Amino acid sequence: MSVDGYLMQEPGFATKAIHVGQEPERWSSSNVVTPIVLSTTFKQQSPSQHKGFEYGRSGNPSREVLEQCLSSLDNGKYGLCFSSGLAAATTVISLLSAGDHIVVMDDLYGGTYELLTEVIERRDITFTFVDARYPERVASAIQRNTRMVWIETPTNPLMGIVDIKQVSEIVHAYEEIILVVDNTFLSSYFQRPLMLGADIVFYSLTKYLNGHTDVLMGALVMNSNELHERLKFLQNSLGAVPSPFECFMVNRGLKTLALRMEQHMKNGLAIGRYLEKHPLVDKVLHPGLPSHPQHQLAKSQSYGHSGMLSFYIKGGLEESQKFLSSLKVFTLGASLGGFQSLAMLSSQMSHAPMPIEDRIRLGITDNLIRLSVGLEEAQDLIADLDQAFKATVS
Ligand SMILES: *Cc1c(COP(=O)(O)O)cnc(C)c1O
């Protein structure tokens, strides 16, 4: 289905989400639902002769099923799962050595920002933050020792869009640089960065892919055999692997991903349009609305948009606080991508670790409210926003 001029969705996505890796024939009992295999060790026929599993950290059947299904959704060859999104990030960055350099998107998920500035910097790896909405700035930030470019699109919380194909062309003029794209905000249903030239797609599965706000997990998807071998080695040697139970949960969440994403998009657009008309709103940031400065670019590289949007409420911290604490259907809280609607104040929550002058320069001010629009009835969500606006000015 093609929505509002976005790329035409490829056929077969929902079928892959339901069937890839889930063949009943792979289990001797022919069960149609993947079992939760808790065993941490596996019987060997003779020393190092086994059926592909030796020890729970290096490989687990419940995890393998999820990794196969996830990779198929990105049209990728390999998937690897980790105990959280940041565990996946730590593992990817461990491809690098002291002396290496990373070019990073400046409008970045708060946790990734903290990982880089508080932990990775101490390993003598340096980085340059750039506004990758302007691909030429990525080009000019590349140094002799650059080994990785890390972008996020759409960005959090400002919904900036990076031209993945253009950045990938810049990066791949250098053989030794890897392009990583954090695709958490759209999921593989709405964007497939490997097809646009990325080397590795990064996910916090905690968000849309699981979609039920009850699992922390991360994943990497890639095509290169060599990258897969190196990352699979690191997955085992760093050891940040997810539990079999959680793999089962995310695999189950994927079964409704296509349906959920369509509804997140519909609800998000309805709310974006409502907010645009509201007298107490200064500006709405939603890549699926024609008012977004990169609306055309978003439509040219994605299949749609999720339930993520931000808006500037008229006023400052006081108005934001009043508005947010008046919400009744939206929950004030961190995270995103679940079935329930969430609202947050990035400046005081996810982006609190960022120096205030950087926050203000980027536009992450105290009147910027971010919404993760869930799967409730759109009318009920709009009514909730409406009563919270009224409470703000009363
Ligand atoms: C949540 C999130 C992460 C980190 O993932 P965790 O599962 O919380 O470790 C990274 N990037 C983005 C865009 C996220 O939303």
Short mmCIF file of C-alpha atoms and ligand atoms in Angstrom, two decimals:
data_model
loop_
_atom_site.label_atom_id
_atom_site.label_comp_id
_atom_site.label_asym_id
_atom_site.label_seq_id
_atom_site.Cartn_x
_atom_site.Cartn_y
_atom_site.Cartn_z
CA MET A 1 0.00 0.00 0.00
CA SER A 2 1.27 3.47 -0.83
CA VAL A 3 0.32 6.21 1.64
CA ASP A 4 0.43 9.92 0.79
CA GLY A 5 3.23 9.60 -1.76
CA TYR A 6 5.63 7.54 0.37
CA LEU A 7 7.57 4.71 -1.26
CA MET A 8 5.32 1.82 -2.27
CA GLN A 9 5.44 -0.83 0.46
CA GLU A 10 7.08 -4.04 -0.77
CA PRO A 11 4.77 -7.05 -0.87
CA GLY A 12 5.26 -9.83 1.65
CA PHE A 13 6.41 -7.97 4.74
CA ALA A 14 3.69 -9.26 7.10
CA THR A 15 4.12 -12.78 5.72
CA LYS A 16 7.85 -12.72 6.47
CA ALA A 17 7.21 -11.35 9.96
CA ILE A 18 4.90 -14.29 10.61
CA HIS A 19 6.78 -17.12 8.88
CA VAL A 20 10.53 -16.58 8.41
CA GLY A 21 12.46 -18.68 10.89
CA GLN A 22 9.24 -20.15 12.27
CA GLU A 23 9.09 -23.38 10.23
CA PRO A 24 7.52 -26.13 12.39
CA GLU A 25 9.87 -28.61 10.67
CA ARG A 26 12.87 -27.23 12.56
CA TRP A 27 11.54 -28.81 15.78
CA SER A 28 11.14 -32.57 16.17
CA SER A 29 7.66 -31.95 17.68
CA SER A 30 6.58 -29.75 14.69
CA ASN A 31 5.24 -27.06 17.03
CA VAL A 32 4.06 -23.96 15.18
CA VAL A 33 5.11 -21.57 17.96
CA THR A 34 8.81 -21.17 18.79
CA PRO A 35 9.71 -22.78 22.13
CA ILE A 36 11.54 -20.90 24.87
CA VAL A 37 14.71 -22.97 25.05
CA LEU A 38 16.19 -22.34 28.48
CA SER A 39 19.00 -24.91 28.26
CA THR A 40 22.41 -23.24 28.60
CA THR A 41 24.30 -26.19 27.18
CA PHE A 42 23.69 -28.69 24.39
CA LYS A 43 24.74 -32.33 24.05
CA GLN A 44 27.62 -32.97 21.66
CA GLN A 45 27.92 -36.21 19.65
CA SER A 46 31.68 -36.19 20.09
CA PRO A 47 33.96 -33.35 21.22
CA SER A 48 32.98 -30.26 19.16
CA GLN A 49 30.56 -32.29 17.00
CA HIS A 50 27.14 -30.66 17.61
CA LYS A 51 23.94 -29.43 15.94
CA GLY A 52 24.99 -25.77 15.85
CA PHE A 53 24.52 -24.97 19.54
CA GLU A 54 27.18 -25.34 22.23
CA TYR A 55 26.56 -22.84 24.99
CA GLY A 56 23.72 -20.34 25.60
CA ARG A 57 25.86 -17.24 25.16
CA SER A 58 27.28 -18.24 21.78
CA GLY A 59 23.93 -19.41 20.40
CA ASN A 60 20.39 -20.30 21.47
CA PRO A 61 17.50 -21.66 19.34
CA SER A 62 14.94 -19.08 20.55
CA ARG A 63 17.41 -16.30 19.75
CA GLU A 64 18.32 -17.76 16.34
CA VAL A 65 14.66 -17.78 15.27
CA LEU A 66 14.30 -14.09 16.16
CA GLU A 67 17.58 -13.15 14.46
CA GLN A 68 16.51 -14.84 11.23
CA CYS A 69 13.07 -13.23 11.24
CA LEU A 70 14.48 -9.75 11.97
CA SER A 71 17.10 -9.95 9.21
CA SER A 72 14.47 -10.95 6.64
CA LEU A 73 12.40 -7.85 7.47
CA ASP A 74 15.31 -5.60 6.49
CA ASN A 75 16.09 -7.75 3.44
CA GLY A 76 19.37 -8.43 5.24
CA LYS A 77 21.42 -11.59 5.46
CA TYR A 78 22.23 -11.63 9.16
CA GLY A 79 20.69 -10.48 12.43
CA LEU A 80 22.23 -10.42 15.91
CA CYS A 81 20.38 -9.70 19.15
CA PHE A 82 21.65 -8.09 22.35
CA SER A 83 20.38 -7.51 25.88
CA SER A 84 19.45 -3.87 25.10
CA GLY A 85 19.84 -1.29 22.35
CA LEU A 86 22.85 0.15 24.12
CA ALA A 87 24.37 -3.33 24.48
CA ALA A 88 24.11 -3.56 20.67
CA ALA A 89 25.73 -0.09 20.40
CA THR A 90 28.55 -1.08 22.76
CA THR A 91 29.15 -4.17 20.64
CA VAL A 92 29.26 -2.29 17.31
CA ILE A 93 31.60 0.34 18.71
CA SER A 94 33.85 -2.46 19.94
CA LEU A 95 34.72 -3.06 16.27
CA LEU A 96 36.92 0.04 16.70
CA SER A 97 40.30 0.44 18.39
CA ALA A 98 42.06 3.21 20.28
CA GLY A 99 43.02 5.97 17.84
CA ASP A 100 39.95 5.51 15.63
CA HIS A 101 37.43 8.27 14.93
CA ILE A 102 33.62 8.27 14.51
CA VAL A 103 31.45 10.86 12.77
CA VAL A 104 28.16 11.07 14.69
CA MET A 105 24.82 12.74 14.06
CA ASP A 106 24.49 15.64 16.53
CA ASP A 107 20.76 15.18 17.26
CA LEU A 108 21.19 11.79 18.87
CA TYR A 109 19.33 9.48 21.26
CA GLY A 110 20.34 10.59 24.78
CA GLY A 111 21.65 7.17 25.83
CA THR A 112 23.87 6.82 22.76
CA TYR A 113 25.18 10.33 23.41
CA GLU A 114 26.07 9.42 26.98
CA LEU A 115 27.70 6.13 25.93
CA LEU A 116 29.95 8.03 23.51
CA THR A 117 30.83 11.03 25.66
CA GLU A 118 31.13 9.30 29.06
CA VAL A 119 32.46 5.84 28.17
CA ILE A 120 33.84 5.53 24.64
CA GLU A 121 35.83 8.74 24.84
CA ARG A 122 37.90 7.20 27.66
CA ARG A 123 38.94 4.41 25.29
CA ASP A 124 40.81 6.96 23.22
CA ILE A 125 38.28 6.83 20.41
CA THR A 126 37.39 10.33 19.21
CA PHE A 127 34.28 11.61 17.50
CA THR A 128 32.93 14.62 15.67
CA PHE A 129 29.27 15.58 15.99
CA VAL A 130 27.73 16.90 12.77
CA ASP A 131 24.30 17.87 11.54
CA ALA A 132 23.96 15.02 9.05
CA ARG A 133 20.85 16.59 7.51
CA TYR A 134 23.53 18.32 5.46
CA PRO A 135 25.48 15.37 3.98
CA GLU A 136 28.37 17.63 2.95
CA ARG A 137 29.06 18.18 6.66
CA VAL A 138 29.53 14.42 7.04
CA ALA A 139 31.98 14.55 4.13
CA SER A 140 34.02 17.35 5.66
CA ALA A 141 34.12 15.69 9.12
CA ILE A 142 35.79 12.55 7.76
CA GLN A 143 39.42 12.21 8.89
CA ARG A 144 42.27 9.89 8.02
CA ASN A 145 41.39 7.71 11.05
CA THR A 146 37.58 7.72 10.62
CA ARG A 147 36.26 4.16 10.77
CA MET A 148 32.54 4.66 11.42
CA VAL A 149 29.71 7.06 10.62
CA TRP A 150 26.68 6.82 12.95
CA ILE A 151 23.39 8.41 11.97
CA GLU A 152 19.87 8.32 13.26
CA THR A 153 16.89 9.16 11.04
CA PRO A 154 14.36 10.45 11.89
CA THR A 155 16.21 12.02 14.80
CA ASN A 156 15.15 12.19 18.41
CA PRO A 157 13.35 14.39 19.38
CA LEU A 158 13.56 16.86 16.48
CA MET A 159 12.44 14.52 13.66
CA GLY A 160 15.25 15.62 11.35
CA ILE A 161 15.72 13.42 8.27
CA VAL A 162 19.09 12.27 6.93
CA ASP A 163 19.41 11.30 3.28
CA ILE A 164 20.69 7.75 3.85
CA LYS A 165 21.60 7.12 0.21
CA GLN A 166 23.60 10.31 -0.10
CA VAL A 167 25.47 9.76 3.17
CA SER A 168 26.19 6.18 2.16
CA GLU A 169 27.72 7.34 -1.13
CA ILE A 170 29.97 9.75 0.77
CA VAL A 171 30.99 7.09 3.29
CA HIS A 172 31.61 4.36 0.75
CA ALA A 173 34.14 6.43 -1.13
CA TYR A 174 36.31 5.12 1.74
CA GLU A 175 36.66 1.36 1.95
CA GLU A 176 37.45 1.30 5.65
CA ILE A 177 34.43 3.26 6.94
CA ILE A 178 31.25 1.55 8.16
CA LEU A 179 27.87 3.32 8.02
CA VAL A 180 25.55 2.52 10.94
CA VAL A 181 21.93 3.71 10.82
CA ASP A 182 19.77 3.75 13.97
CA ASN A 183 16.36 2.81 12.55
CA THR A 184 14.53 2.57 15.87
CA PHE A 185 12.04 5.38 15.16
CA LEU A 186 10.57 3.85 11.99
CA SER A 187 11.29 0.10 12.32
CA SER A 188 11.95 -2.11 9.30
CA TYR A 189 8.30 -1.74 8.33
CA PHE A 190 8.73 1.91 7.35
CA GLN A 191 12.45 2.13 6.46
CA ARG A 192 15.13 -0.34 5.27
CA PRO A 193 18.53 1.34 5.46
CA LEU A 194 20.52 -1.64 4.07
CA MET A 195 18.71 -1.14 0.76
CA LEU A 196 19.82 2.51 0.80
CA GLY A 197 23.48 1.63 1.35
CA ALA A 198 23.92 1.27 5.14
CA ASP A 199 26.35 -1.41 6.35
CA ILE A 200 24.64 -2.04 9.68
CA VAL A 201 21.10 -1.28 10.83
CA PHE A 202 20.83 -0.69 14.56
CA TYR A 203 17.65 -1.22 16.59
CA SER A 204 16.42 -0.77 20.06
CA LEU A 205 13.90 -3.63 19.86
CA THR A 206 12.56 -2.24 23.15
CA LYS A 207 10.54 0.15 21.01
CA TYR A 208 8.36 -0.60 17.95
CA LEU A 209 9.67 -4.05 17.04
CA ASN A 210 8.64 -5.55 20.36
CA GLY A 211 5.94 -2.90 20.69
CA HIS A 212 4.51 -4.00 24.03
CA THR A 213 6.69 -2.06 26.51
CA ASP A 214 7.76 -5.21 28.32
CA VAL A 215 11.20 -6.17 26.93
CA LEU A 216 14.59 -4.44 26.69
CA MET A 217 16.55 -5.68 23.68
CA GLY A 218 18.70 -4.48 20.80
CA ALA A 219 19.63 -5.84 17.38
CA LEU A 220 22.01 -5.34 14.48
CA VAL A 221 21.19 -6.38 10.92
CA MET A 222 23.79 -6.58 8.13
CA ASN A 223 24.65 -8.14 4.76
CA SER A 224 28.42 -8.49 4.92
CA ASN A 225 29.76 -11.94 5.85
CA GLU A 226 32.88 -10.37 7.30
CA LEU A 227 31.02 -7.88 9.50
CA HIS A 228 28.71 -10.64 10.65
CA GLU A 229 31.62 -12.83 11.65
CA ARG A 230 33.32 -10.06 13.60
CA LEU A 231 30.09 -8.99 15.32
CA LYS A 232 29.05 -12.54 16.14
CA PHE A 233 32.44 -13.01 17.76
CA LEU A 234 31.92 -9.80 19.78
CA GLN A 235 28.34 -10.82 20.69
CA ASN A 236 29.79 -13.90 22.36
CA SER A 237 32.94 -12.38 23.79
CA LEU A 238 31.35 -9.21 25.21
CA GLY A 239 28.42 -11.38 26.33
CA ALA A 240 25.58 -8.84 26.26
CA VAL A 241 23.04 -11.40 25.00
CA PRO A 242 19.26 -11.41 25.60
CA SER A 243 17.41 -14.14 27.50
CA PRO A 244 15.48 -16.85 25.57
CA PHE A 245 12.23 -15.70 27.20
CA GLU A 246 12.70 -12.17 25.92
CA CYS A 247 13.56 -13.47 22.43
CA PHE A 248 10.25 -15.32 22.47
CA MET A 249 8.45 -12.11 23.47
CA VAL A 250 9.99 -9.99 20.68
CA ASN A 251 9.41 -12.74 18.11
CA ARG A 252 5.76 -12.70 19.17
CA GLY A 253 5.64 -8.88 18.93
CA LEU A 254 6.88 -9.05 15.31
CA LYS A 255 3.77 -11.00 14.30
CA THR A 256 1.65 -7.82 14.52
CA LEU A 257 4.32 -5.29 13.51
CA ALA A 258 2.78 -4.43 10.12
CA LEU A 259 -0.69 -3.91 11.60
CA ARG A 260 0.62 -1.89 14.52
CA MET A 261 2.78 0.39 12.38
CA GLU A 262 -0.12 1.23 10.04
CA GLN A 263 -2.23 2.27 13.04
CA HIS A 264 0.63 4.22 14.68
CA MET A 265 0.97 6.17 11.43
CA LYS A 266 -2.75 6.92 11.16
CA ASN A 267 -3.02 8.05 14.78
CA GLY A 268 0.21 10.07 14.60
CA LEU A 269 -0.95 11.95 11.50
CA ALA A 270 -4.38 12.66 13.03
CA ILE A 271 -2.73 14.12 16.12
CA GLY A 272 -0.15 16.05 14.12
CA ARG A 273 -2.92 17.68 12.08
CA TYR A 274 -4.91 18.48 15.22
CA LEU A 275 -1.87 20.08 16.89
CA GLU A 276 -1.04 22.17 13.82
CA LYS A 277 -4.39 23.93 14.17
CA HIS A 278 -4.20 24.46 17.93
CA PRO A 279 -3.69 28.09 19.05
CA LEU A 280 -1.42 27.02 21.95
CA VAL A 281 1.01 25.23 19.60
CA ASP A 282 3.88 27.09 17.98
CA LYS A 283 5.11 24.38 15.66
CA VAL A 284 4.67 20.65 14.97
CA LEU A 285 7.57 18.40 13.92
CA HIS A 286 6.21 15.41 11.94
CA PRO A 287 7.99 14.22 8.76
CA GLY A 288 4.69 13.00 7.30
CA LEU A 289 3.15 16.48 7.30
CA PRO A 290 3.77 18.84 4.36
CA SER A 291 4.89 21.53 6.87
CA HIS A 292 8.02 19.48 7.70
CA PRO A 293 10.98 21.00 5.80
CA GLN A 294 12.17 17.52 4.76
CA HIS A 295 8.77 16.04 3.96
CA GLN A 296 9.80 15.20 0.37
CA LEU A 297 13.03 13.50 1.47
CA ALA A 298 11.13 11.46 4.09
CA LYS A 299 8.68 10.26 1.43
CA SER A 300 11.48 9.40 -0.98
CA GLN A 301 13.30 6.99 1.37
CA SER A 302 10.60 5.62 3.72
CA TYR A 303 7.38 3.67 3.37
CA GLY A 304 5.58 5.79 5.97
CA HIS A 305 6.05 7.31 9.41
CA SER A 306 5.50 5.88 12.89
CA GLY A 307 3.68 7.45 15.83
CA MET A 308 6.59 9.74 16.75
CA LEU A 309 6.17 13.50 16.68
CA SER A 310 7.17 16.56 18.69
CA PHE A 311 5.68 20.01 19.10
CA TYR A 312 6.52 23.33 20.70
CA ILE A 313 3.87 24.44 23.15
CA LYS A 314 3.53 28.23 23.50
CA GLY A 315 5.40 29.24 26.65
CA GLY A 316 8.20 27.60 28.61
CA LEU A 317 8.92 25.07 31.32
CA GLU A 318 5.89 26.03 33.39
CA GLU A 319 3.41 25.54 30.52
CA SER A 320 5.06 22.24 29.52
CA GLN A 321 4.90 20.94 33.09
CA LYS A 322 1.27 21.95 33.49
CA PHE A 323 0.32 20.38 30.17
CA LEU A 324 2.19 17.13 30.79
CA SER A 325 0.86 16.61 34.29
CA SER A 326 -2.71 17.20 33.09
CA LEU A 327 -2.66 14.33 30.56
CA LYS A 328 -4.84 11.35 31.45
CA VAL A 329 -4.73 8.95 28.48
CA PHE A 330 -1.14 9.76 27.47
CA THR A 331 1.31 8.63 30.15
CA LEU A 332 4.16 10.94 31.08
CA GLY A 333 7.18 8.71 30.72
CA ALA A 334 10.36 7.81 28.86
CA SER A 335 10.58 5.33 25.97
CA LEU A 336 8.44 5.02 22.84
CA GLY A 337 6.99 2.64 20.30
CA GLY A 338 4.60 0.71 22.54
CA PHE A 339 0.85 0.26 22.14
CA GLN A 340 0.14 2.92 24.77
CA SER A 341 0.64 6.63 24.12
CA LEU A 342 3.48 8.36 25.95
CA ALA A 343 4.50 11.99 26.30
CA MET A 344 7.78 13.42 27.51
CA LEU A 345 9.84 16.56 27.93
CA SER A 346 13.16 15.71 26.27
CA SER A 347 15.04 18.68 27.76
CA GLN A 348 14.39 17.45 31.32
CA MET A 349 14.30 13.70 30.66
CA SER A 350 16.16 11.91 27.81
CA HIS A 351 18.42 14.87 26.98
CA ALA A 352 19.12 16.05 30.53
CA PRO A 353 22.76 14.79 30.28
CA MET A 354 23.41 17.05 27.27
CA PRO A 355 25.04 20.43 28.05
CA ILE A 356 22.34 23.13 28.10
CA GLU A 357 23.99 25.26 25.39
CA ASP A 358 24.04 22.28 22.99
CA ARG A 359 20.39 21.55 23.77
CA ILE A 360 19.33 25.12 23.06
CA ARG A 361 21.42 25.30 19.88
CA LEU A 362 19.67 22.15 18.60
CA GLY A 363 16.19 23.37 19.60
CA ILE A 364 15.60 20.93 22.46
CA THR A 365 14.06 23.65 24.62
CA ASP A 366 11.79 23.40 27.67
CA ASN A 367 8.66 23.88 25.53
CA LEU A 368 9.42 20.96 23.17
CA ILE A 369 7.07 18.06 23.92
CA ARG A 370 7.62 14.67 22.35
CA LEU A 371 4.78 12.22 21.79
CA SER A 372 4.86 8.52 21.06
CA VAL A 373 1.36 8.05 19.72
CA GLY A 374 0.01 4.61 20.57
CA LEU A 375 -2.85 2.46 19.37
CA GLU A 376 -5.77 3.90 21.35
CA GLU A 377 -8.70 5.53 19.51
CA ALA A 378 -7.43 8.74 17.88
CA GLN A 379 -10.50 10.69 19.12
CA ASP A 380 -9.76 9.75 22.72
CA LEU A 381 -6.14 10.87 22.36
CA ILE A 382 -7.17 14.17 20.80
CA ALA A 383 -9.75 14.75 23.56
CA ASP A 384 -7.02 14.12 26.13
CA LEU A 385 -4.65 16.65 24.52
CA ASP A 386 -7.53 19.10 24.31
CA GLN A 387 -8.37 18.94 28.02
CA ALA A 388 -4.63 19.22 28.90
CA PHE A 389 -4.32 22.42 26.81
CA LYS A 390 -7.37 23.83 28.60
CA ALA A 391 -5.89 22.95 31.99
CA THR A 392 -2.61 24.64 30.96
CA VAL A 393 -4.24 28.04 30.43
CA SER A 394 -6.88 27.83 33.18
C1 LIG B 1 15.79 3.49 23.12
C2 LIG B 1 16.72 3.87 22.05
C3 LIG B 1 18.06 3.43 22.05
C4 LIG B 1 18.64 2.59 23.18
O1 LIG B 1 18.02 1.36 23.32
P1 LIG B 1 17.80 0.60 24.72
O2 LIG B 1 17.02 -0.61 24.32
O3 LIG B 1 17.06 1.52 25.64
O4 LIG B 1 19.15 0.26 25.24
C5 LIG B 1 18.86 3.81 21.00
N1 LIG B 1 18.40 4.59 19.99
C6 LIG B 1 17.13 5.04 19.97
C7 LIG B 1 16.68 5.91 18.84
C8 LIG B 1 16.25 4.70 20.99
O5 LIG B 1 15.00 5.17 20.96
#
